[in-house]
PDB file of C-alpha atoms and ligand atoms in Angstrom:
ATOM      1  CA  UNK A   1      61.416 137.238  66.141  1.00 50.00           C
ATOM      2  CA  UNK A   2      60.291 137.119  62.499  1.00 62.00           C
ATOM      3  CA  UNK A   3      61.674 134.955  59.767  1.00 80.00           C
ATOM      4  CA  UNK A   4      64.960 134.898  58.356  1.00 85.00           C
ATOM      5  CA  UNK A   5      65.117 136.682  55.126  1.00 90.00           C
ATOM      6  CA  UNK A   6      68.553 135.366  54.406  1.00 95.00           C
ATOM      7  CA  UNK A   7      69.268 137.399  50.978  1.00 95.00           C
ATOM      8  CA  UNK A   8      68.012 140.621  52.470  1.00 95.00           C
ATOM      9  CA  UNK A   9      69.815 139.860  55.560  1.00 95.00           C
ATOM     10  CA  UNK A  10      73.871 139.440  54.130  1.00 97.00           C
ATOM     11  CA  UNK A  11      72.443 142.282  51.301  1.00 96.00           C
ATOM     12  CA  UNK A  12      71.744 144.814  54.775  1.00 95.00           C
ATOM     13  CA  UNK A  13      75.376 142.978  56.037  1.00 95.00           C
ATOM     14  CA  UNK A  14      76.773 143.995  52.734  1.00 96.00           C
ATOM     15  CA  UNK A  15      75.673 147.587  52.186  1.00 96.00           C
ATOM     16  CA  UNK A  16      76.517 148.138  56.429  1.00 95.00           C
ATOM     17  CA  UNK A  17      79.775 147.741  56.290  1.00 96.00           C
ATOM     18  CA  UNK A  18      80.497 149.808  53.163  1.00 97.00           C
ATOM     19  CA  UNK A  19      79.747 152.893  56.014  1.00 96.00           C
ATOM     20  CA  UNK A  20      81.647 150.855  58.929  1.00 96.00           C
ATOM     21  CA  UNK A  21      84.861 150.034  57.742  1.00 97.00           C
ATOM     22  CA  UNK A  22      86.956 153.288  59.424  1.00 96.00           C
ATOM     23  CA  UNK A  23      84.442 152.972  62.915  1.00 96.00           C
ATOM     24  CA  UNK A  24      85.185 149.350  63.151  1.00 96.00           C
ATOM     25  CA  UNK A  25      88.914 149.739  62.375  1.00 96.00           C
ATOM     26  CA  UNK A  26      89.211 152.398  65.308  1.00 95.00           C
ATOM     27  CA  UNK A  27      86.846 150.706  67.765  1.00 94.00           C
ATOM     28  CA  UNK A  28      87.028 146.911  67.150  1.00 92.00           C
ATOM     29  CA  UNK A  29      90.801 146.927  65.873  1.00 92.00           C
ATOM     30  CA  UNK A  30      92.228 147.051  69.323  1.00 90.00           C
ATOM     31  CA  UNK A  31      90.158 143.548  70.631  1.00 85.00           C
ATOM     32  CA  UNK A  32      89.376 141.442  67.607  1.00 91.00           C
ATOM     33  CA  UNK A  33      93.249 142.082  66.711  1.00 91.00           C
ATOM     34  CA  UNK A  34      93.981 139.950  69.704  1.00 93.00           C
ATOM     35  CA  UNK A  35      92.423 136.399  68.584  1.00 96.00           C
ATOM     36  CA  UNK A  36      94.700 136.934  65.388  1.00 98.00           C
ATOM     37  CA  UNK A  37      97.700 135.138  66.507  1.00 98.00           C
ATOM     38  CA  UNK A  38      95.599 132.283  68.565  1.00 98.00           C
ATOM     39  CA  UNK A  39      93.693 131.976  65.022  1.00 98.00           C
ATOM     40  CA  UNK A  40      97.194 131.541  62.987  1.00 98.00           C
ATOM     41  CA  UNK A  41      98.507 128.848  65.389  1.00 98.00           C
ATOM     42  CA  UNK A  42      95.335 127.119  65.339  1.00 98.00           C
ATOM     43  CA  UNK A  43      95.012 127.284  61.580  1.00 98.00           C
ATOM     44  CA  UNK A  44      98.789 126.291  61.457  1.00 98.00           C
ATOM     45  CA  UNK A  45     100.054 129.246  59.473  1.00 98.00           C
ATOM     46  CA  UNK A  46     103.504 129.997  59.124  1.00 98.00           C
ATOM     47  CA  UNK A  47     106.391 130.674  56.132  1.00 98.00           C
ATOM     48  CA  UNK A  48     105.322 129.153  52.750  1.00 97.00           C
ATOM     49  CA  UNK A  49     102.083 128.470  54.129  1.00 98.00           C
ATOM     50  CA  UNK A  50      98.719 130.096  51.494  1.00 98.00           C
ATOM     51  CA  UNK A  51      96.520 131.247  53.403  1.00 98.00           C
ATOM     52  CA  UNK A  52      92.566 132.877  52.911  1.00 98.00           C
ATOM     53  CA  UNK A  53      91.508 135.260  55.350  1.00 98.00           C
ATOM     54  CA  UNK A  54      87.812 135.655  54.718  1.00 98.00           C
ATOM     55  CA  UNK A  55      85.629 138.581  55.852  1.00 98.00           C
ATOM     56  CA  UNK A  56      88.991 139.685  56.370  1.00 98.00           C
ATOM     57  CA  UNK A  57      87.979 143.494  57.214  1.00 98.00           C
ATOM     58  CA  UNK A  58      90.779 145.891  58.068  1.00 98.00           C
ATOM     59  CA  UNK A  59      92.736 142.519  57.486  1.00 98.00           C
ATOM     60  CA  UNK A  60      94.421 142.151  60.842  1.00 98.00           C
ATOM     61  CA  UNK A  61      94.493 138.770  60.435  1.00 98.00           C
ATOM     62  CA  UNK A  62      95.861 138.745  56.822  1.00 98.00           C
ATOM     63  CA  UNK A  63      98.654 141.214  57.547  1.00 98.00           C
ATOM     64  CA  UNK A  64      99.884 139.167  60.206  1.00 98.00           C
ATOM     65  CA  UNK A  65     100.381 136.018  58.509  1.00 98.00           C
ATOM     66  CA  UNK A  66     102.129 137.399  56.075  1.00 98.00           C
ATOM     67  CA  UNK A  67     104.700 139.123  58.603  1.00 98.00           C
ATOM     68  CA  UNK A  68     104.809 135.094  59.697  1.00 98.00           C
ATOM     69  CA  UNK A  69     105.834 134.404  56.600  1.00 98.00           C
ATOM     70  CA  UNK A  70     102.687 133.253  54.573  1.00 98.00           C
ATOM     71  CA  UNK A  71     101.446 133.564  51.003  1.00 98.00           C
ATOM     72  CA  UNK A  72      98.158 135.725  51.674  1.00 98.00           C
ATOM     73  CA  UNK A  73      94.897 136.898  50.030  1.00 98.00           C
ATOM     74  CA  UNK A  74      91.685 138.877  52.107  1.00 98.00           C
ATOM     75  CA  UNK A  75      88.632 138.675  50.650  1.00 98.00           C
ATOM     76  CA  UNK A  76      85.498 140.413  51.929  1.00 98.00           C
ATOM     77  CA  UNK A  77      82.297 141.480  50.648  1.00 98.00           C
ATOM     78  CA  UNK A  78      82.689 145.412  51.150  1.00 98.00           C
ATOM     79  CA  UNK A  79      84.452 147.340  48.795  1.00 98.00           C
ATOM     80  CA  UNK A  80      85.175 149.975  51.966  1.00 98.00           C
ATOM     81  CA  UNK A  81      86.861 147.255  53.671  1.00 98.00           C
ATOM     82  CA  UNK A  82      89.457 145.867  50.985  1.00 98.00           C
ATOM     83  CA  UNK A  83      90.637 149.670  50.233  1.00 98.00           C
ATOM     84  CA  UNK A  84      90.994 150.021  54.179  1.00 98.00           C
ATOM     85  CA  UNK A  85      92.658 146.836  54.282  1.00 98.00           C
ATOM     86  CA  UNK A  86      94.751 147.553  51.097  1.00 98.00           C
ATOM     87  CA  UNK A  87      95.330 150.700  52.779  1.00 98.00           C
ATOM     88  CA  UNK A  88      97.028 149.613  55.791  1.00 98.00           C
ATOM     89  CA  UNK A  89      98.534 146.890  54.606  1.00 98.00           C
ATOM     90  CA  UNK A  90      99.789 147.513  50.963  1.00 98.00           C
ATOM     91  CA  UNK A  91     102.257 144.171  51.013  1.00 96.00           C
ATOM     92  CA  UNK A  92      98.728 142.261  50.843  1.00 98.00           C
ATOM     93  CA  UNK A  93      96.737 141.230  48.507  1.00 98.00           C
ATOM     94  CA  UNK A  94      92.879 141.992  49.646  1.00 98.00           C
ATOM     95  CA  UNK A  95      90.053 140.885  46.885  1.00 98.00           C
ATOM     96  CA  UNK A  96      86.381 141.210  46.506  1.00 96.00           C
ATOM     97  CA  UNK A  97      85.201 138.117  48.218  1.00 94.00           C
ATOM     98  CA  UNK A  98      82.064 136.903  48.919  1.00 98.00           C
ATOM     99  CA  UNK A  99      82.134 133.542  51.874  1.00 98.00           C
ATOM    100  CA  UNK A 100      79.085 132.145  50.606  1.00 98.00           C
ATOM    101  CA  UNK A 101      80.589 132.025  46.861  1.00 98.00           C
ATOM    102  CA  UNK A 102      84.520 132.457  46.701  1.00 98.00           C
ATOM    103  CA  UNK A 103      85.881 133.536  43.849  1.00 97.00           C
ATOM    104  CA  UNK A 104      88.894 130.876  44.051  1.00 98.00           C
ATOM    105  CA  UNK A 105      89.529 127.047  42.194  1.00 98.00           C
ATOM    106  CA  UNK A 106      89.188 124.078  44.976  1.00 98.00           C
ATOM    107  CA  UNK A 107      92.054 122.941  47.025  1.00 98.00           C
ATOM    108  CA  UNK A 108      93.885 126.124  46.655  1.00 98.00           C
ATOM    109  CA  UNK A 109      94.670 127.501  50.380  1.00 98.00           C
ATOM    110  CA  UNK A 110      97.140 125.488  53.149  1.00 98.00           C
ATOM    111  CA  UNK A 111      95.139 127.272  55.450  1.00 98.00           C
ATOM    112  CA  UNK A 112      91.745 129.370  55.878  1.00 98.00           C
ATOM    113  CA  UNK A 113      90.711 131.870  58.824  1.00 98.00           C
ATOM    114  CA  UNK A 114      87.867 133.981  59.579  1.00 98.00           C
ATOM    115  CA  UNK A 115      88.028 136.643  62.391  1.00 98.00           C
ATOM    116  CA  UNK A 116      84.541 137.166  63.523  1.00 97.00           C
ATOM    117  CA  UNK A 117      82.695 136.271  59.573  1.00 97.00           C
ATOM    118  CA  UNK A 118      80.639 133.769  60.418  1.00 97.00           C
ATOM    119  CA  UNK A 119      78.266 136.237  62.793  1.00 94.00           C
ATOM    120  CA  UNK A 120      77.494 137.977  59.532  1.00 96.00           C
ATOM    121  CA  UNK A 121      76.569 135.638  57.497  1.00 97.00           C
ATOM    122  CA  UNK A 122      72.616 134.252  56.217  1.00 97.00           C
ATOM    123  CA  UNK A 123      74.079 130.972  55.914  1.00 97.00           C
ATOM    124  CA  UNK A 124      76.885 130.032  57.896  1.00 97.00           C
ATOM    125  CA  UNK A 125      76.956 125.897  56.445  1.00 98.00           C
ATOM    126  CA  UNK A 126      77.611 127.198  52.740  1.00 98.00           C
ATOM    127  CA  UNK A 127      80.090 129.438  53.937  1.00 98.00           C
ATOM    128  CA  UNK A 128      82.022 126.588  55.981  1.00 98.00           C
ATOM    129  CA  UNK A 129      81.332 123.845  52.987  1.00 98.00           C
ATOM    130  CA  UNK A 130      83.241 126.925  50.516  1.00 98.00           C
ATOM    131  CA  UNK A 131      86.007 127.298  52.927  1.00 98.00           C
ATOM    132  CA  UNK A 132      86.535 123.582  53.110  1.00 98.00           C
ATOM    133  CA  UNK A 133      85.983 123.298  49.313  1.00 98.00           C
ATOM    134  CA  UNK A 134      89.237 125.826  48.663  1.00 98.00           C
ATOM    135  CA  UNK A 135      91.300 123.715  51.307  1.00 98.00           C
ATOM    136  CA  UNK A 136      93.312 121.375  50.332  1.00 98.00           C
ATOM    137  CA  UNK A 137      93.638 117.880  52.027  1.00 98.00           C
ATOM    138  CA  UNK A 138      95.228 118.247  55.041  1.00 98.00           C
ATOM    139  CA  UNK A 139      94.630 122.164  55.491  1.00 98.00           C
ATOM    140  CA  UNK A 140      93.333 123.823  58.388  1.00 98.00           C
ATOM    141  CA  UNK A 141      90.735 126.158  59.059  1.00 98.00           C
ATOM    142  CA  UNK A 142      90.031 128.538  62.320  1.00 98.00           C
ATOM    143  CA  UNK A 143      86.991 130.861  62.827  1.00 98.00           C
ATOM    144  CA  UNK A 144      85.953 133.450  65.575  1.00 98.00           C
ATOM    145  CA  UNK A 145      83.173 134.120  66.757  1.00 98.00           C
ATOM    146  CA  UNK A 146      81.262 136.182  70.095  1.00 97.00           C
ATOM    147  CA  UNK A 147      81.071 134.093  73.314  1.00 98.00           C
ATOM    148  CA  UNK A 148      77.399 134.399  74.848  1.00 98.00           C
ATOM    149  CA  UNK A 149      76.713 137.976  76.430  1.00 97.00           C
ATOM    150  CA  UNK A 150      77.142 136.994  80.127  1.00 97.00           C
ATOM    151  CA  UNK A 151      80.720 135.740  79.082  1.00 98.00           C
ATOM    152  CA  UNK A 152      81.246 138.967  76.658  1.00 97.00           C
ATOM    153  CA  UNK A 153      80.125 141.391  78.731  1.00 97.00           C
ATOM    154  CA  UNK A 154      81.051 144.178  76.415  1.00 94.00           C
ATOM    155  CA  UNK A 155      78.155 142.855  74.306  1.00 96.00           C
ATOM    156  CA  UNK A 156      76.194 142.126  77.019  1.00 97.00           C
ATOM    157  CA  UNK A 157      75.787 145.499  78.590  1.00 98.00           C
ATOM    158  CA  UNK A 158      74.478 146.311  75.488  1.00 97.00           C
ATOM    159  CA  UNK A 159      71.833 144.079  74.908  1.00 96.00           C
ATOM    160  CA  UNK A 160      70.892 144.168  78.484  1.00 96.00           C
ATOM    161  CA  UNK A 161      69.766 148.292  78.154  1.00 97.00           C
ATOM    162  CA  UNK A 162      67.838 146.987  75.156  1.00 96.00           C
ATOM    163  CA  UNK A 163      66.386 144.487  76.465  1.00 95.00           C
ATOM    164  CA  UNK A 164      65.667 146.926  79.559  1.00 95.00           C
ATOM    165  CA  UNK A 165      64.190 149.783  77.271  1.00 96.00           C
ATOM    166  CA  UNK A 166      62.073 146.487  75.903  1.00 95.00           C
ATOM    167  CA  UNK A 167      62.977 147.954  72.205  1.00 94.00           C
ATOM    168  CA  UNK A 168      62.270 145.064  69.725  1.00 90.00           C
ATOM    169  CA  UNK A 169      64.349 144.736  66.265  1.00 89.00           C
ATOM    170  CA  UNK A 170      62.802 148.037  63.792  1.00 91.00           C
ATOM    171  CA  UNK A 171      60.821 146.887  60.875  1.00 87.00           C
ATOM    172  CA  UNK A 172      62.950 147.586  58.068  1.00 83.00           C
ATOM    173  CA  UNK A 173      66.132 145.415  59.675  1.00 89.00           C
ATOM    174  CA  UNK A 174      65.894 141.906  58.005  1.00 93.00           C
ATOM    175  CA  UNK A 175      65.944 139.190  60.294  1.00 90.00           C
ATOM    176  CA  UNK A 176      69.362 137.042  60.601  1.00 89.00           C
ATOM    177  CA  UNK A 177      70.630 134.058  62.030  1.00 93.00           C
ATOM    178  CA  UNK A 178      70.917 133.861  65.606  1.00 93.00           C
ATOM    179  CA  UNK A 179      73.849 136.335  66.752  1.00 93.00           C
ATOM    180  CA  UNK A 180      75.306 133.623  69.348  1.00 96.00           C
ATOM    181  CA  UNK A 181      74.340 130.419  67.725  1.00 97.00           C
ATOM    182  CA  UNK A 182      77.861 129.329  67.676  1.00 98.00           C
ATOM    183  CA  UNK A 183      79.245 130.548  71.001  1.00 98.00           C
ATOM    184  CA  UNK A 184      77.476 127.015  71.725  1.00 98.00           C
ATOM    185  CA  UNK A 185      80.662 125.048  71.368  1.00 98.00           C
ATOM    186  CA  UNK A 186      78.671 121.663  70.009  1.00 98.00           C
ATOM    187  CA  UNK A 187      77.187 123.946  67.664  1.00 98.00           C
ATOM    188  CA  UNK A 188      80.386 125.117  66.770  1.00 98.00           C
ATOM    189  CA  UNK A 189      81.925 122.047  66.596  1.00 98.00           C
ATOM    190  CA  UNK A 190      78.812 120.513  64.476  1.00 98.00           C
ATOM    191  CA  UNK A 191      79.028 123.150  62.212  1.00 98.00           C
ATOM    192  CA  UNK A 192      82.756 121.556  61.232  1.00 98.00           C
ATOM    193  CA  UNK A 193      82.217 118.082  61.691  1.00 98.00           C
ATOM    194  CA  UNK A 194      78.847 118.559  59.336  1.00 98.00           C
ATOM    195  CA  UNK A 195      81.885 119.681  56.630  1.00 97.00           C
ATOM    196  CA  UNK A 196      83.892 115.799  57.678  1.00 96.00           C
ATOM    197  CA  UNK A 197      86.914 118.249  58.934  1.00 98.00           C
ATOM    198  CA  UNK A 198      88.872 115.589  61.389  1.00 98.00           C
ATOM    199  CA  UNK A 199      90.800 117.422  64.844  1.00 98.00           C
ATOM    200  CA  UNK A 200      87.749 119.360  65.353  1.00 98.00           C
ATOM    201  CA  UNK A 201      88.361 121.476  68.479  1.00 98.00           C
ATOM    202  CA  UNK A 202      86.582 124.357  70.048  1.00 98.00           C
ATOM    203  CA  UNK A 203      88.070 126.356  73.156  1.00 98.00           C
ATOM    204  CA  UNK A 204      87.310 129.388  74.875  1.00 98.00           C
ATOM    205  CA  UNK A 205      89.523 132.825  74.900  1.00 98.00           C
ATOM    206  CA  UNK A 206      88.822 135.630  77.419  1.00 98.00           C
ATOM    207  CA  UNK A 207      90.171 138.686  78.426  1.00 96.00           C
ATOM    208  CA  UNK A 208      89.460 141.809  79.858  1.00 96.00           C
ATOM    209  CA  UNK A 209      89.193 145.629  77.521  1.00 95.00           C
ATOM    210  CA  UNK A 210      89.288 148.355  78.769  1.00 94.00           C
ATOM    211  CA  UNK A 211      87.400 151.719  77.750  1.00 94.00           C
ATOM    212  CA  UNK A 212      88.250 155.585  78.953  1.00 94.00           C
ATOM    213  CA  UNK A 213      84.651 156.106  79.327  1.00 95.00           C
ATOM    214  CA  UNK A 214      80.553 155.137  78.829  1.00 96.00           C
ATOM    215  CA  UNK A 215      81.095 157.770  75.913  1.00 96.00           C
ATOM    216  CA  UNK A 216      83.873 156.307  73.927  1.00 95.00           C
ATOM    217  CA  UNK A 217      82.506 152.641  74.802  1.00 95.00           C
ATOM    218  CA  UNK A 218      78.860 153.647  73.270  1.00 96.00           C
ATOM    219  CA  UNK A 219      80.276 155.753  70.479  1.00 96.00           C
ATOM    220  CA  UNK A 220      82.750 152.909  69.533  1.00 95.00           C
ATOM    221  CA  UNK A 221      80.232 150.721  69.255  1.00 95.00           C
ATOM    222  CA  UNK A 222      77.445 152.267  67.309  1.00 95.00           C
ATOM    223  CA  UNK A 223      80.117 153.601  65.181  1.00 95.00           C
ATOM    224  CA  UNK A 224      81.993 150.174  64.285  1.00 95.00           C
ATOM    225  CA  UNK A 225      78.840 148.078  63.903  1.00 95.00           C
ATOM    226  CA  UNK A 226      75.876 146.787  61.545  1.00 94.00           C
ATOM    227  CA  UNK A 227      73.581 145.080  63.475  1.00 92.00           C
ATOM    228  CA  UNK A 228      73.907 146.707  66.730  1.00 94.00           C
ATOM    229  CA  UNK A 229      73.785 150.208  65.586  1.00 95.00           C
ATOM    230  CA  UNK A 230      70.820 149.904  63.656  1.00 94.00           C
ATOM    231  CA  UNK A 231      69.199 148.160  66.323  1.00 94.00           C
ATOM    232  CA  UNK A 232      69.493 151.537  67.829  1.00 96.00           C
ATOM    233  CA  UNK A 233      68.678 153.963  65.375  1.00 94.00           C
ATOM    234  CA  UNK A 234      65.486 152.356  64.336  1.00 94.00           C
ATOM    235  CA  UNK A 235      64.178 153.477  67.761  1.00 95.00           C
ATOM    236  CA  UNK A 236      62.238 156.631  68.547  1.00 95.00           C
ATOM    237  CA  UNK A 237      64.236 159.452  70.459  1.00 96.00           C
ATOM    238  CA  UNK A 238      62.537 158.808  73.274  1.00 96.00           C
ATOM    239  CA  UNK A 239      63.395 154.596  73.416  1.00 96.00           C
ATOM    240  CA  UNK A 240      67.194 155.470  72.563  1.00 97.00           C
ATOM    241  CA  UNK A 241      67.558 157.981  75.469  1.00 97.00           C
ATOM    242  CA  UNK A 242      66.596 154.783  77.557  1.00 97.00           C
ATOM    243  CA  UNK A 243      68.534 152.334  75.480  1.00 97.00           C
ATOM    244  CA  UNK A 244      71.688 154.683  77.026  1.00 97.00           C
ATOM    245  CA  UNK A 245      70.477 155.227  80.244  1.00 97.00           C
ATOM    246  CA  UNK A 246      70.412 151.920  80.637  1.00 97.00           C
ATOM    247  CA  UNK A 247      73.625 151.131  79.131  1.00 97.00           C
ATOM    248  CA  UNK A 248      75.307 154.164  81.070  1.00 97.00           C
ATOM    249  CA  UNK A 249      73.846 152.173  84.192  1.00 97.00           C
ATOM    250  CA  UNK A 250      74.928 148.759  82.744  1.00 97.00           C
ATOM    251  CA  UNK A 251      78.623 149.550  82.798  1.00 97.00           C
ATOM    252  CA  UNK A 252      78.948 151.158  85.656  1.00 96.00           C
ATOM    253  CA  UNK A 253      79.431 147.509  87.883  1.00 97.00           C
ATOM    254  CA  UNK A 254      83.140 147.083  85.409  1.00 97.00           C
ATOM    255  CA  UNK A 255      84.220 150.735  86.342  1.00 96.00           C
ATOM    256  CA  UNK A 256      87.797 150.154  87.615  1.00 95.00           C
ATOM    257  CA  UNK A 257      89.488 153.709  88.881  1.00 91.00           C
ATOM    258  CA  UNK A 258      88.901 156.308  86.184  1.00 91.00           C
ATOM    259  CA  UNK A 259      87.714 153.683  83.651  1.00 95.00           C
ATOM    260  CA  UNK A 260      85.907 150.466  82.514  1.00 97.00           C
ATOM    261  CA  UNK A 261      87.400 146.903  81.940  1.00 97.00           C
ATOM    262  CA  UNK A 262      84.611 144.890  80.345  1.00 97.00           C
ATOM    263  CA  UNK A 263      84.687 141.173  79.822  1.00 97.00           C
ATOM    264  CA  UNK A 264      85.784 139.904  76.605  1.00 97.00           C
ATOM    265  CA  UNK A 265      84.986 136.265  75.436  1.00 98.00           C
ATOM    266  CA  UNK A 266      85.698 134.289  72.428  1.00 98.00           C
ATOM    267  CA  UNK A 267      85.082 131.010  71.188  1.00 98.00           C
ATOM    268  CA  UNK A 268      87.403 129.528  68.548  1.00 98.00           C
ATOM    269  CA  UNK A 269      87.215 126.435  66.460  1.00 98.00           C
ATOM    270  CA  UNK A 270      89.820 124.539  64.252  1.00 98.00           C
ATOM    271  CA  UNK A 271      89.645 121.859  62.159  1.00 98.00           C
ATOM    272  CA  UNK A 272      91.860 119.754  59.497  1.00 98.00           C
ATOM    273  CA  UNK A 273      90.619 118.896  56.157  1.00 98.00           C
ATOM    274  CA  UNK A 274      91.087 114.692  55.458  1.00 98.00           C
ATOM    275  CA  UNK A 275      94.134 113.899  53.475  1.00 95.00           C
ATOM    276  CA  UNK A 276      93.350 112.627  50.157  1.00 75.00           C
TER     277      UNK A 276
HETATM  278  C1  SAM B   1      83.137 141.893  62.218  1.00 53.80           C
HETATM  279  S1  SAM B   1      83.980 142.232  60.742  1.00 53.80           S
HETATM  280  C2  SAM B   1      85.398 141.173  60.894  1.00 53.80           C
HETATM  281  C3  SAM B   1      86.641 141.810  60.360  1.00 53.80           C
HETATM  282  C4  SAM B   1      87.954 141.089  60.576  1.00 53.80           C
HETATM  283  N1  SAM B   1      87.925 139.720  60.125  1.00 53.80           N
HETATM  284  C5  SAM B   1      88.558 141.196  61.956  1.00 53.80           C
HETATM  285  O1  SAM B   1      89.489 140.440  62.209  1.00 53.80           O
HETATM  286  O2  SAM B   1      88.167 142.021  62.768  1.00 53.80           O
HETATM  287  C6  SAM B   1      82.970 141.370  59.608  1.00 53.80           C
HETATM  288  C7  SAM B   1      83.408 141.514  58.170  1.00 53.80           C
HETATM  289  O3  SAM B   1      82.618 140.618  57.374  1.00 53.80           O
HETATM  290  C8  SAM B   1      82.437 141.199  56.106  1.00 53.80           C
HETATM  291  N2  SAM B   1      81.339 140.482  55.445  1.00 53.80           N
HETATM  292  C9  SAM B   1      80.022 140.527  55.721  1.00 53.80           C
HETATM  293  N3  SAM B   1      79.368 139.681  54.902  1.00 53.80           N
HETATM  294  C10 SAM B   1      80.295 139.075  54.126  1.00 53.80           C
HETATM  295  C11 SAM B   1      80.250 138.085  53.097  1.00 53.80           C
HETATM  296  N4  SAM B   1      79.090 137.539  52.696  1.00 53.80           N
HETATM  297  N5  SAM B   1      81.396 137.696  52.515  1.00 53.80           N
HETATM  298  C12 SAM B   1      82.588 138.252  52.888  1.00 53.80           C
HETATM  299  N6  SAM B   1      82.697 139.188  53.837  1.00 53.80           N
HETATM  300  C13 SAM B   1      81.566 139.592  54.458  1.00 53.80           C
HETATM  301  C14 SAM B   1      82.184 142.661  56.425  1.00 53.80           C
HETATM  302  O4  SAM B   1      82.365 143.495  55.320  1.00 53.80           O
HETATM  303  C15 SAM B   1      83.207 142.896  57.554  1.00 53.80           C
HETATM  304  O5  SAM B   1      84.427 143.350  57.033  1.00 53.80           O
END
């Protein structure tokens, strides 16, 4: 593992997802959609309430905040995503947006959330201290991220066929935080408490997905993500042919009837910001 090259990591992050937006919508959609409401009640959102969803991608968690009721804004980095999101879901507003630098006045949001942002992001304390800094006293904020791969085995098969192929990250992907530095929950829960957010809680959300076939699983994800995908494609022919032999083999343990239902684990964390 080299050194993090944090600009040139969020810049790769930034140009990625410009290509990912529909792939993600169609593969991720159907599981990261399922922390949305869990996010909303731990964030507190409800009628009246403004809200921030950052990194908001296809803007799952946007739209349905506002169908609770809430005054709502996206904002994420890729142009791709905000016309996706704008797309399908033209009764919200969805804004260039970057976490590390928001483009909004302090103490402006009730409430902020961020479905799976923080994974993506150089530096994850800047990003917290902005979300805190457009809170106002007393609002809440709720992030996602990735439990560790034996808990999410859908990530785990994965990296355990890379791994097996012993295919190390290509040369020309920058080097990024640590993918599952927060599914530590007193990481998590540091990474709050560093910002003086009070209520600080971190819990655990599983459930199983379940895919038609090793096909649709491996297309899915190569086709909905940044790091992952290029992790791949950096490799000769001959390394990815193992990479998804061993992957092929990998899933085969979660193969229920005619399909597989992989593990799915998620670790969320809330916080309030002090009253004045
Ligand atoms: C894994 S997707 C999460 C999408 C969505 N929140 C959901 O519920 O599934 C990560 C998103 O982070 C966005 N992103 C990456 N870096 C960002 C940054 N610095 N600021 C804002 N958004 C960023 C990407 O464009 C992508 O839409």
């Amino acid at each position: 593992m080299g050194e993090i090259d944090t600009d040139a990591f969020n810049a790769f992050e930034a140009t990625g997802w410009e290509a990912k937006a529909v792939g993600y919508d169609h593969f991720f959609g159907a599981f990261t959609s399922r922390l949305v409401d869990p996010l909303l009640d731990a964030a507190e959102v409800g009628p009246g309430v403004r809200m921030l969803d950052v990194a908001s991608g296809p803007g799952y968690a946007a739209a349905q905040a506002a169908e609770r009721g809430a005054s709502v804004v996206g904002g994420d980095i890729a142009e791709a995503m905000t016309a996706l999101a704008s797309r399908l879901h033209p009764q919200v507003e969805f804004v260039y947006g970057n976490a590390e630098a928001l483009p909004f006045t302090g103490e402006s949001f009730d409430a902020v959330v961020g479905n799976f942002a923080l994974l993506h992001l150089g530096r994850p304390e800047q990003a917290v201290a902005e979300f805190v800094r457009v809170l106002k006293p007393g609002g809440r904020l709720a992030l996602t991220v990735w439990d560790a791969p034996e808990q999410a085995r859908f990530l785990g098969v994965f990296l355990d066929a890379v791994a097996a192929a012993e295919a190390g990250p290509p040369d020309d992907i920058p080097h990024g935080p640590p993918f599952f530095r927060f599914s530590d929950e007193q990481e998590f829960a540091r990474l709050l408490n560093e910002q003086q957010l009070e209520e600080v809680q971190v819990r655990t959300i599983a459930f199983s997905h379940s895919f038609g076939s090793p096909d649709e699983f491996w297309d899915g994800l190569l086709g909905g993500t940044v790091r992952m995908s290029a992790l791949v494609s950096g490799q000769t022919d001959e390394v990815q042919r193992e990479i998804r032999a061993g992957f092929d083999q990998a899933v085969e343990p979660y193969r229920v009837d005619d399909r597989l239902e992989l593990p799915v684990s998620v670790k969320l964390a809330a916080g309030r910001k002090p009253s004045a």
